[in-house]
XYZ file of N, CA and C in Angstrom:
780
model
N 127.998 33.525 42.959
C 126.774 33.936 43.566
C 126.200 35.241 42.971
N 127.071 36.165 42.650
C 126.570 37.377 42.091
C 125.830 37.144 40.829
N 126.387 36.311 39.986
C 125.780 35.958 38.669
C 124.514 35.371 38.934
N 124.276 34.303 39.893
C 123.058 33.745 40.126
C 122.027 34.688 40.594
N 122.428 35.633 41.421
C 121.463 36.793 41.891
C 120.944 37.647 40.804
N 121.984 37.867 39.835
C 121.623 38.597 38.677
C 120.614 37.934 37.777
N 120.770 36.516 37.596
C 119.807 35.867 36.736
C 118.457 35.811 37.430
N 118.383 35.718 38.721
C 117.129 35.681 39.385
C 116.460 36.983 39.388
N 117.256 38.054 39.450
C 116.532 39.397 39.245
C 115.997 39.583 37.826
N 116.751 38.958 36.842
C 116.216 39.002 35.470
C 115.002 38.204 35.268
N 114.904 36.983 35.989
C 113.801 36.112 35.738
C 112.573 36.524 36.465
N 112.707 37.308 37.616
C 111.582 37.674 38.366
C 110.517 38.537 37.586
N 110.912 39.498 36.934
C 109.896 40.269 36.113
C 109.271 39.446 35.048
N 109.945 38.497 34.480
C 109.325 37.577 33.475
C 108.220 36.716 34.185
N 108.510 36.136 35.292
C 107.508 35.486 36.009
C 106.303 36.237 36.466
N 106.555 37.527 36.863
C 105.499 38.354 37.211
C 104.596 38.681 36.013
N 105.225 38.927 34.839
C 104.466 39.184 33.600
C 103.579 38.028 33.270
N 104.156 36.898 33.335
C 103.371 35.513 33.082
C 102.119 35.385 33.910
N 102.407 35.680 35.207
C 101.341 35.597 36.151
C 100.145 36.567 35.953
N 100.554 37.769 35.593
C 99.582 38.817 35.297
C 98.782 38.443 34.022
N 99.445 37.897 33.020
C 98.828 37.455 31.732
C 97.896 36.342 32.108
N 98.164 35.359 32.973
C 97.430 34.241 33.310
C 96.228 34.730 34.051
N 96.275 35.690 34.970
C 95.185 36.263 35.662
C 94.147 36.915 34.779
N 94.640 37.695 33.827
C 93.764 38.412 32.954
C 93.024 37.319 31.939
N 93.708 36.301 31.502
C 93.024 35.311 30.747
C 91.971 34.503 31.449
N 92.285 34.180 32.815
C 91.311 33.503 33.555
C 90.111 34.337 33.884
N 90.254 35.738 34.057
C 89.159 36.539 34.290
C 88.257 36.721 33.054
N 88.981 36.779 31.870
C 88.336 37.047 30.649
C 87.364 35.866 30.300
N 87.932 34.558 30.462
C 87.228 33.375 30.051
C 86.144 33.170 31.165
N 86.331 33.504 32.417
C 85.356 33.289 33.331
C 84.195 34.134 33.136
N 84.369 35.411 32.751
C 83.258 36.337 32.401
C 82.554 35.856 31.181
N 83.280 35.286 30.183
C 82.627 34.710 28.953
C 81.652 33.465 29.242
N 82.353 32.656 30.114
C 81.516 31.491 30.571
C 80.264 31.785 31.361
N 80.390 32.838 32.128
C 79.288 33.281 32.971
C 78.236 33.805 32.155
N 78.526 34.691 31.138
C 77.537 35.190 30.177
C 76.955 34.160 29.406
N 77.726 33.199 28.887
C 77.149 32.130 28.093
C 76.181 31.334 28.912
N 76.544 31.018 30.085
C 75.677 30.191 31.050
C 74.400 30.892 31.336
N 74.492 32.193 31.547
C 73.263 32.849 31.793
C 72.342 32.989 30.588
N 72.966 33.236 29.427
C 72.167 33.290 28.163
C 71.584 32.004 27.881
N 72.223 30.902 28.112
C 71.625 29.520 27.868
C 70.534 29.217 28.784
N 70.691 29.677 30.073
C 69.568 29.437 31.067
C 68.363 30.337 30.700
N 68.588 31.495 30.268
C 67.453 32.358 29.809
C 66.729 31.849 28.624
N 67.579 31.163 27.746
C 66.896 30.554 26.550
C 66.030 29.423 26.929
N 66.556 28.508 27.822
C 65.666 27.388 28.158
C 64.486 27.862 28.999
N 64.670 28.929 29.879
C 63.413 29.337 30.513
C 62.340 29.874 29.498
N 62.794 30.656 28.537
C 61.913 31.288 27.635
C 61.282 30.128 26.797
N 61.979 29.078 26.450
C 61.428 27.942 25.706
C 60.399 27.290 26.548
N 60.714 27.050 27.816
C 59.686 26.293 28.713
C 58.429 27.210 28.807
N 58.700 28.600 29.024
C 57.539 29.487 29.077
C 56.614 29.521 27.977
N 57.341 29.483 26.731
C 56.496 29.504 25.492
C 55.739 28.193 25.434
N 56.410 27.054 25.774
C 55.652 25.804 25.685
C 54.447 25.612 26.593
N 54.608 26.329 27.835
C 53.494 26.341 28.695
C 52.392 27.267 28.381
N 52.835 28.268 27.749
C 51.709 29.393 27.364
C 50.873 28.954 26.096
N 51.484 28.180 25.254
C 50.762 27.622 24.054
C 49.978 26.347 24.410
N 48.735 26.366 23.964
C 47.946 25.109 24.264
C 48.447 23.925 23.527
N 48.349 22.761 24.007
C 48.804 21.544 23.274
C 47.694 21.263 22.315
N 48.142 20.711 21.126
C 47.259 20.185 20.104
C 46.627 19.012 20.580
N 45.332 18.875 20.349
C 44.646 17.639 20.651
C 44.821 16.591 19.554
N 45.336 15.484 19.936
C 45.583 14.456 18.909
C 44.271 13.630 18.781
N 43.849 13.621 17.409
C 42.715 13.004 17.057
C 42.919 11.543 16.711
N 42.351 10.648 17.440
C 42.542 9.277 17.328
C 41.595 8.771 16.134
N 42.245 8.313 15.172
C 41.368 7.837 14.068
C 41.288 6.273 14.187
N 40.004 5.752 13.842
C 39.866 4.429 13.896
C 40.575 3.703 12.714
N 41.548 2.969 12.870
C 42.217 2.327 11.844
C 42.128 0.794 12.021
N 41.491 0.239 11.012
C 41.223 -1.219 11.069
C 42.407 -1.906 10.304
N 43.092 -2.757 10.965
C 44.100 -3.413 10.307
C 43.761 -4.997 10.423
N 43.217 -5.520 9.370
C 42.710 -6.896 9.440
C 44.017 -7.857 9.630
N 43.784 -8.881 10.319
C 44.695 -9.890 10.490
C 44.736 -10.874 9.415
N 45.653 -10.906 8.527
C 45.555 -11.814 7.400
C 45.623 -13.301 7.820
N 46.280 -13.531 8.987
C 46.344 -14.941 9.416
C 44.982 -15.400 9.914
N 44.260 -14.533 10.592
C 43.005 -14.945 11.057
C 42.010 -15.142 9.815
N 42.043 -14.277 8.850
C 41.229 -14.455 7.677
C 41.623 -15.696 6.963
N 42.900 -15.952 6.896
C 43.331 -17.232 6.234
C 42.839 -18.392 6.877
N 42.913 -18.480 8.323
C 42.359 -19.535 8.995
C 40.878 -19.751 8.781
N 40.209 -18.678 8.769
C 38.662 -18.697 8.553
C 38.471 -19.311 7.219
N 39.081 -18.834 6.164
C 38.848 -19.307 4.851
C 39.246 -20.815 4.701
N 40.366 -21.129 5.325
C 40.724 -22.579 5.352
C 39.853 -23.446 6.033
N 39.275 -22.946 7.179
C 38.325 -23.850 7.884
C 36.960 -23.955 7.115
N 36.588 -22.920 6.382
C 35.344 -23.070 5.636
C 35.603 -23.893 4.392
N 36.706 -23.778 3.813
C 37.084 -24.688 2.624
C 37.073 -26.142 3.096
N 37.681 -26.240 4.290
C 37.871 -27.672 4.895
C 36.419 -28.310 5.250
N 35.531 -27.356 5.722
C 34.157 -27.864 6.009
C 33.492 -28.191 4.733
N 33.624 -27.384 3.672
C 32.952 -27.709 2.379
C 33.383 -29.120 1.728
N 34.526 -29.565 2.192
C 34.898 -30.884 1.689
C 34.567 -32.014 2.475
N 33.739 -31.789 3.475
C 33.264 -32.827 4.465
C 31.869 -33.460 4.000
N 31.515 -34.663 4.311
C 30.186 -35.240 4.041
C 29.016 -34.495 4.741
N 29.387 -33.889 5.887
C 28.267 -33.196 6.552
C 27.753 -31.955 5.722
N 28.701 -31.190 5.146
C 28.291 -30.166 4.260
C 27.480 -30.566 3.142
N 27.886 -31.564 2.469
C 27.115 -32.168 1.307
C 25.729 -32.624 1.797
N 25.675 -33.302 3.002
C 24.344 -33.730 3.483
C 23.433 -32.583 3.792
N 23.934 -31.560 4.498
C 23.115 -30.370 4.814
C 22.782 -29.590 3.580
N 23.720 -29.610 2.629
C 23.321 -28.780 1.377
C 22.271 -29.557 0.629
N 22.228 -30.848 0.658
C 21.160 -31.687 -0.057
C 19.878 -31.433 0.662
N 19.992 -31.545 2.004
C 18.695 -31.329 2.718
C 18.168 -29.885 2.449
N 18.993 -28.905 2.450
C 18.530 -27.534 2.253
C 17.885 -27.405 0.863
N 18.517 -27.951 -0.039
C 18.034 -27.765 -1.544
C 16.733 -28.646 -1.705
N 16.682 -29.781 -1.065
C 15.425 -30.577 -1.085
C 14.253 -29.860 -0.399
N 14.514 -29.311 0.849
C 13.430 -28.582 1.472
C 13.034 -27.383 0.649
N 13.964 -26.658 0.125
C 13.718 -25.460 -0.699
C 12.778 -25.814 -1.903
N 13.274 -26.798 -2.589
C 12.501 -27.298 -3.872
C 11.162 -27.739 -3.425
N 11.045 -28.643 -2.366
C 9.740 -29.203 -2.018
C 8.820 -28.242 -1.486
N 9.267 -27.190 -0.654
C 8.332 -26.171 -0.236
C 7.783 -25.344 -1.405
N 8.691 -24.965 -2.266
C 8.293 -24.022 -3.303
C 7.545 -24.746 -4.441
N 7.515 -26.059 -4.350
C 6.794 -26.895 -5.266
C 5.422 -27.387 -4.857
N 5.432 -27.879 -3.551
C 4.175 -28.505 -3.050
C 3.330 -27.531 -2.178
N 3.992 -26.523 -1.713
C 3.233 -25.633 -0.809
C 2.286 -24.667 -1.717
N 1.353 -24.218 -1.031
C 0.398 -23.215 -1.809
C 1.181 -22.128 -2.347
N 0.621 -21.522 -3.490
C 1.252 -20.423 -4.240
C 1.452 -19.161 -3.270
N 0.390 -18.994 -2.417
C 0.529 -17.848 -1.479
C 1.819 -17.856 -0.563
N 2.112 -19.194 -0.258
C 3.204 -19.317 0.719
C 4.564 -19.557 -0.006
N 4.603 -19.693 -1.236
C 5.916 -19.957 -2.006
C 6.659 -18.544 -2.090
N 7.927 -18.574 -1.742
C 8.701 -17.379 -1.841
C 9.650 -17.401 -3.074
N 9.832 -18.685 -3.618
C 10.593 -18.814 -4.855
C 9.902 -19.769 -5.726
N 8.799 -19.328 -6.380
C 7.923 -20.278 -7.133
C 8.620 -20.974 -8.279
N 7.938 -22.142 -8.611
C 8.504 -22.889 -9.631
C 8.343 -22.218 -11.007
N 7.335 -21.444 -11.120
C 7.032 -20.786 -12.409
C 8.258 -19.906 -12.747
N 9.028 -19.306 -11.798
C 10.210 -18.550 -12.047
C 11.432 -19.273 -12.124
N 11.327 -20.616 -12.045
C 12.476 -21.539 -12.239
C 13.486 -21.401 -11.024
N 12.857 -21.207 -9.870
C 13.624 -21.085 -8.655
C 14.866 -20.038 -8.844
N 14.454 -18.961 -9.086
C 15.503 -17.893 -9.416
C 16.349 -17.588 -8.222
N 15.674 -17.505 -6.992
C 16.399 -17.168 -5.732
C 17.447 -18.258 -5.459
N 17.044 -19.578 -5.546
C 17.862 -20.634 -5.217
C 19.109 -20.671 -6.284
N 18.822 -20.419 -7.494
C 19.842 -20.360 -8.395
C 20.981 -19.237 -8.093
N 20.364 -18.033 -7.744
C 21.231 -17.009 -7.361
C 22.092 -17.423 -6.119
N 21.474 -17.915 -5.139
C 22.290 -18.368 -3.901
C 23.386 -19.401 -4.286
N 23.001 -20.310 -5.172
C 23.950 -21.386 -5.466
C 25.074 -20.810 -6.247
N 24.731 -19.904 -7.211
C 25.770 -19.195 -8.034
C 26.751 -18.385 -7.117
N 26.178 -17.561 -6.158
C 26.955 -16.833 -5.237
C 27.847 -17.798 -4.501
N 27.231 -18.873 -3.941
C 28.142 -19.814 -3.146
C 29.279 -20.284 -4.030
N 28.948 -20.652 -5.284
C 30.035 -21.268 -6.110
C 31.186 -20.194 -6.442
N 30.651 -18.860 -6.599
C 31.595 -17.837 -6.922
C 32.530 -17.489 -5.794
N 31.903 -17.621 -4.571
C 32.729 -17.324 -3.316
C 33.566 -18.584 -2.847
N 33.050 -19.808 -3.209
C 33.744 -21.022 -2.826
C 35.042 -21.198 -3.599
N 35.028 -20.764 -4.896
C 36.258 -21.071 -5.647
C 37.434 -20.221 -5.111
N 37.299 -18.921 -4.865
C 38.328 -18.112 -4.290
C 38.737 -18.644 -2.913
N 37.738 -19.005 -2.136
C 38.130 -19.503 -0.731
C 39.027 -20.733 -0.811
N 38.589 -21.678 -1.802
C 39.346 -22.845 -1.938
C 40.754 -22.514 -2.486
N 40.940 -21.544 -3.338
C 42.266 -21.112 -3.822
C 43.095 -20.515 -2.679
N 42.386 -19.675 -1.860
C 43.090 -19.117 -0.640
C 43.668 -20.295 0.315
N 42.782 -21.166 0.502
C 43.150 -22.259 1.354
C 44.301 -23.121 0.703
N 44.158 -23.234 -0.637
C 45.194 -24.065 -1.341
C 46.587 -23.270 -1.278
N 46.504 -21.903 -1.380
C 47.708 -21.045 -1.290
C 48.415 -21.170 0.092
N 47.493 -21.228 1.180
C 48.073 -21.278 2.542
C 48.628 -22.637 2.617
N 48.078 -23.670 2.128
C 48.618 -24.999 2.307
C 49.900 -25.155 1.419
N 50.033 -24.473 0.329
C 51.261 -24.393 -0.418
C 52.362 -23.628 0.312
N 51.980 -22.593 0.983
C 52.970 -21.938 1.753
C 53.471 -22.764 2.947
N 52.525 -23.489 3.611
C 52.923 -24.402 4.666
C 53.811 -25.537 4.160
N 53.359 -25.971 2.948
C 54.214 -27.118 2.351
C 55.619 -26.615 1.952
N 55.667 -25.312 1.588
C 56.983 -24.782 1.220
C 57.839 -24.567 2.510
N 57.256 -24.111 3.533
C 57.942 -23.946 4.735
C 58.403 -25.253 5.259
N 57.466 -26.322 5.255
C 57.974 -27.670 5.631
C 58.957 -28.241 4.924
N 58.893 -27.921 3.507
C 59.875 -28.522 2.633
C 61.265 -27.913 2.982
N 61.215 -26.533 3.207
C 62.494 -25.870 3.497
C 63.092 -26.390 4.824
N 62.164 -26.573 5.787
C 62.627 -27.151 7.149
C 63.176 -28.661 6.968
N 62.479 -29.379 6.104
C 62.973 -30.694 5.910
C 64.318 -30.604 5.101
N 64.448 -29.732 4.188
C 65.685 -29.692 3.494
C 66.868 -29.235 4.472
N 66.556 -28.302 5.321
C 67.561 -27.920 6.314
C 67.900 -29.071 7.182
N 66.819 -29.812 7.711
C 67.033 -30.943 8.554
C 67.824 -32.106 7.873
N 67.462 -32.311 6.529
C 68.216 -33.224 5.830
C 69.667 -32.902 5.656
N 69.965 -31.602 5.420
C 71.289 -31.127 5.228
C 72.015 -31.241 6.591
N 71.361 -30.983 7.692
C 71.955 -31.133 8.864
C 72.369 -32.650 9.290
N 71.350 -33.540 8.855
C 71.545 -34.946 9.108
C 72.656 -35.440 8.182
N 72.807 -34.904 6.939
C 73.775 -35.276 6.126
C 75.171 -34.852 6.662
N 75.265 -33.681 7.164
C 76.470 -33.171 7.756
C 76.905 -34.030 8.903
N 75.806 -34.312 9.804
C 76.085 -35.099 10.981
C 76.660 -36.610 10.569
N 75.992 -37.155 9.586
C 76.466 -38.424 9.121
C 77.864 -38.445 8.537
N 78.153 -37.312 7.699
C 79.446 -37.222 7.273
C 80.477 -37.084 8.354
N 80.121 -36.272 9.386
C 81.055 -36.086 10.497
C 81.201 -37.388 11.243
N 80.096 -38.177 11.399
C 80.208 -39.402 12.161
C 81.103 -40.409 11.333
N 80.868 -40.460 9.989
C 81.730 -41.396 9.155
C 83.158 -40.965 9.185
N 83.407 -39.736 9.197
C 84.888 -39.249 9.381
C 85.415 -39.609 10.720
N 84.609 -39.465 11.829
C 85.155 -39.932 13.089
C 85.229 -41.367 13.171
N 84.392 -42.143 12.623
C 84.457 -43.654 12.662
C 85.777 -43.967 11.897
N 86.024 -43.363 10.731
C 87.215 -43.710 9.876
C 88.477 -43.334 10.647
N 88.493 -42.243 11.353
C 89.591 -41.817 12.152
C 89.831 -42.912 13.277
N 88.675 -43.288 13.960
C 88.791 -44.252 15.004
C 89.361 -45.602 14.507
N 88.905 -45.959 13.316
C 89.406 -47.217 12.715
C 90.937 -47.117 12.489
N 91.380 -45.925 11.912
C 92.758 -45.749 11.748
C 93.583 -45.844 12.956
N 92.994 -45.212 14.042
C 93.644 -45.143 15.373
C 93.651 -46.610 15.931
N 92.493 -47.310 15.643
C 92.559 -48.785 16.242
C 93.530 -49.621 15.492
N 93.819 -49.336 14.217
C 94.818 -50.069 13.543
C 96.173 -50.016 14.236
N 96.511 -48.713 14.684
C 97.705 -48.491 15.389
C 97.837 -48.996 16.832
N 96.674 -49.225 17.454
C 96.551 -49.763 18.724
C 96.971 -51.253 18.766
N 97.724 -51.604 19.739
C 98.201 -53.031 19.920
C 97.054 -53.940 20.295
N 96.739 -54.880 19.470
C 95.608 -55.803 19.817
C 96.303 -57.037 20.780
N 95.444 -57.875 21.228
C 95.874 -59.004 22.109
C 96.673 -59.925 21.333
N 96.251 -60.312 20.123
C 97.052 -61.259 19.333
C 98.446 -60.641 18.964
N 98.395 -59.295 18.634
C 99.629 -58.678 18.261
C 100.614 -58.687 19.403
N 100.088 -58.397 20.677
C 100.914 -58.347 21.859
C 101.443 -59.735 22.070
N 100.587 -60.815 21.964
C 101.025 -62.154 22.217
C 102.204 -62.474 21.256
N 101.961 -62.232 19.954
C 103.005 -62.506 18.997
C 104.310 -61.749 19.230
N 104.231 -60.532 19.742
C 105.386 -59.821 20.085
C 106.054 -60.380 21.262
N 105.389 -60.812 22.285
C 105.850 -61.476 23.500
C 106.645 -62.808 23.092
N 105.972 -63.497 22.202
C 106.591 -64.781 21.682
C 107.937 -64.573 21.041
N 107.931 -63.464 20.181
C 109.139 -63.138 19.494
C 110.285 -62.693 20.490
N 109.802 -62.038 21.518
C 110.771 -61.492 22.557
C 111.286 -62.660 23.330
N 110.376 -63.678 23.638
C 110.878 -64.789 24.467
C 111.814 -65.648 23.537
N 111.457 -65.826 22.227
C 112.441 -66.551 21.356
C 113.801 -65.856 21.327
N 113.760 -64.516 21.172
C 115.027 -63.943 21.124
C 115.783 -64.025 22.500
N 115.078 -63.920 23.614
C 115.772 -64.125 24.820
C 116.285 -65.445 25.014
N 115.660 -66.569 24.537
C 116.171 -67.911 24.575
C 117.300 -68.008 23.758
N 117.315 -67.406 22.587
C 118.509 -67.561 21.600
C 119.593 -66.833 22.286
N 119.356 -65.713 22.858
C 120.433 -64.981 23.512
C 121.034 -65.727 24.623
N 120.175 -66.331 25.447
C 120.673 -67.268 26.629
C 121.449 -68.415 26.052
N 120.943 -69.072 24.999
C 121.688 -70.236 24.459
C 123.076 -69.685 23.992
N 123.082 -68.451 23.264
C 124.385 -68.021 22.808
C 125.273 -67.761 23.956
N 124.755 -67.166 25.032
C 125.601 -66.876 26.125
C 126.166 -68.155 26.683
N 125.302 -69.164 26.871
C 125.664 -70.451 27.390
C 126.811 -71.179 26.555
N 126.613 -70.981 25.197
C 127.565 -71.529 24.283
C 128.956 -70.816 24.466
N 128.818 -69.479 24.584
C 130.139 -68.755 24.832
C 130.727 -69.079 26.115
N 129.947 -69.262 27.124
C 130.422 -69.635 28.509
C 131.193 -71.010 28.416
N 130.640 -71.944 27.616
C 131.214 -73.220 27.494
C 132.530 -73.102 26.657
N 132.478 -72.226 25.613
C 133.806 -72.135 24.864
C 134.807 -71.488 25.812
N 134.317 -70.491 26.561
C 135.359 -69.899 27.474
C 135.879 -70.842 28.550
N 135.055 -71.715 28.947
C 135.466 -72.827 29.857
C 136.429 -73.732 29.336
N 136.145 -74.094 28.085
C 137.083 -74.976 27.377
C 138.450 -74.310 27.139
N 138.322 -73.111 26.689
C 139.598 -72.332 26.556
C 140.425 -72.198 27.755
N 139.702 -72.083 28.852
C 140.364 -71.851 30.145
C 141.058 -73.300 30.516
N 140.246 -74.270 30.352
C 140.996 -75.612 30.703
C 142.087 -75.899 29.779
N 142.127 -75.677 28.562
C 143.289 -75.714 27.631
C 144.384 -74.987 28.131
N 144.210 -73.667 28.539
C 145.272 -72.973 28.988
C 145.823 -73.607 30.385
N 144.908 -73.976 31.178
C 145.385 -74.640 32.339
C 146.218 -75.887 32.103
N 145.830 -76.726 31.124
C 146.629 -77.886 30.729
C 148.000 -77.435 30.207
N 147.968 -76.373 29.366
C 149.310 -75.946 28.870
C 150.181 -75.452 29.974
N 149.652 -74.742 31.006
C 150.443 -74.228 32.028
C 150.962 -75.317 32.937
N 150.229 -76.442 33.112
C 150.763 -77.560 33.817
C 151.759 -78.262 33.081
N 151.726 -78.439 31.793
C 152.848 -78.999 30.961
C 154.034 -78.215 30.995
N 153.914 -76.872 30.936
C 155.035 -75.997 30.969
C 155.784 -76.014 32.288
N 154.889 -76.137 33.400
C 155.521 -76.276 34.734
C 156.314 -77.532 34.902
N 155.779 -78.642 34.387
C 156.402 -79.878 34.455
C 157.750 -79.831 33.719
N 157.659 -79.317 32.498
C 158.953 -79.203 31.748
C 159.918 -78.395 32.414
N 159.521 -77.260 33.028
C 160.546 -76.457 33.712
C 161.152 -77.188 34.843
N 160.175 -77.857 35.598
C 160.714 -78.591 36.728
C 161.748 -79.748 36.285
N 161.404 -80.337 35.186
C 162.372 -81.424 34.665
C 163.718 -80.767 34.238
N 163.538 -79.676 33.543
C 164.881 -78.935 33.134
C 165.606 -78.546 34.293
N 164.926 -78.080 35.264
C 165.659 -77.512 36.515
C 166.381 -78.779 37.161
N 165.733 -80.018 37.331
C 166.327 -81.096 37.925
C 167.508 -81.623 37.029
N 167.316 -81.577 35.768
C 168.434 -82.146 34.891
C 169.586 -81.136 35.043
N 169.318 -79.879 35.176
C 170.335 -78.882 35.284
C 171.044 -79.084 36.674
N 170.263 -79.315 37.711
C 170.969 -79.542 38.986
C 171.713 -80.865 39.048
N 171.301 -81.915 38.315
C 172.058 -83.106 38.234
C 173.371 -82.972 37.497
N 173.230 -82.122 36.375
C 174.551 -81.937 35.620
C 175.432 -81.114 36.456
N 174.954 -80.150 37.176
C 175.776 -79.275 38.033
C 176.444 -80.184 39.105
N 175.706 -81.151 39.692
C 176.229 -82.006 40.759
C 177.344 -82.906 40.146
N 177.103 -83.447 38.867
C 178.068 -84.240 38.228
C 179.424 -83.449 37.879
N 179.181 -82.206 37.494
C 180.350 -81.368 37.119
C 181.156 -81.050 38.508
N 180.382 -80.880 39.505
C 181.093 -80.521 40.806
C 181.787 -81.722 41.323
N 181.317 -83.016 41.122
C 181.873 -84.237 41.527
C 183.153 -84.460 40.611
N 182.977 -84.204 39.454
C 184.208 -84.615 38.555
C 185.280 -83.450 38.878
N 184.897 -82.313 39.187
C 185.874 -81.316 39.463
C 186.633 -81.617 40.904
N 185.856 -82.168 41.824
C 186.395 -82.620 43.059
C 187.331 -83.803 42.883
N 186.960 -84.710 41.937
C 187.900 -85.873 41.802
C 189.214 -85.433 41.148
N 189.005 -84.459 40.231
C 190.220 -84.001 39.503
C 191.168 -83.358 40.516
N 190.542 -82.580 41.401
C 191.388 -81.792 42.392
C 192.015 -82.806 43.328
N 191.265 -83.930 43.764
C 191.914 -84.958 44.661
C 193.123 -85.640 43.896
N 192.862 -85.907 42.636
C 193.931 -86.626 41.905
C 195.185 -85.658 41.852
N 194.886 -84.382 41.615
C 196.051 -83.442 41.583
C 196.815 -83.436 42.917
N 195.870 -83.490 43.995
C 196.545 -83.440 45.278
C 197.500 -84.653 45.622
N 196.853 -85.806 45.155
C 197.652 -87.173 45.322
C 198.872 -87.090 44.609
N 198.802 -86.644 43.359
C 200.046 -86.715 42.590
C 200.989 -85.676 43.013
């Protein structure tokens, strides 16, 4: 007990020192965290005040035109498609005929593209139409080529998928055929039943034959036993008769002895 009290007195100052160090560290770190939190809050407040004090920059919205290539392509394709119709040829023929007739038959004061100048305005219009029609047709052709390429890729994917599905179905059909070969059919079951019935009949006939043989053997054994019994009875009767004769002869001899 004295040793334990001595150890406790030695440990108490150590525990007190550890507690004092712990309290000091907690105070130190709490002061640091408090200073850091206050400084962070002050920084955020200063930033917010600076943002509120400075006027915001006005964003200038610029008009940016972004043409839709798909819409332009549809327009060019529609125009190219219309140029290949009989209506376009008919209206173009009517327009050129009216133009030429007016500038040929009308008075010179009313002509705006006289014949003397070889219909310069009409020639310019037709050349501009031809110069714009060729690129439009090329654009429409390019769009059609892109569509054909996409359709071809989709058809290729579809064909690949169909090929994979057909290969899968062929494999499944082959596996089913192999499985059906192992399955017992009606004819196979009938043939197996016939074989089993024949085997059962043969086994039954063999059993009947063995039973008959056993019956014959039993009868032979019974006959032999009866013969042996008769022989034993005959030997016993002969022995008894011989014994009686011997006794009678002995009695005769004894009587003769007595008489003599």
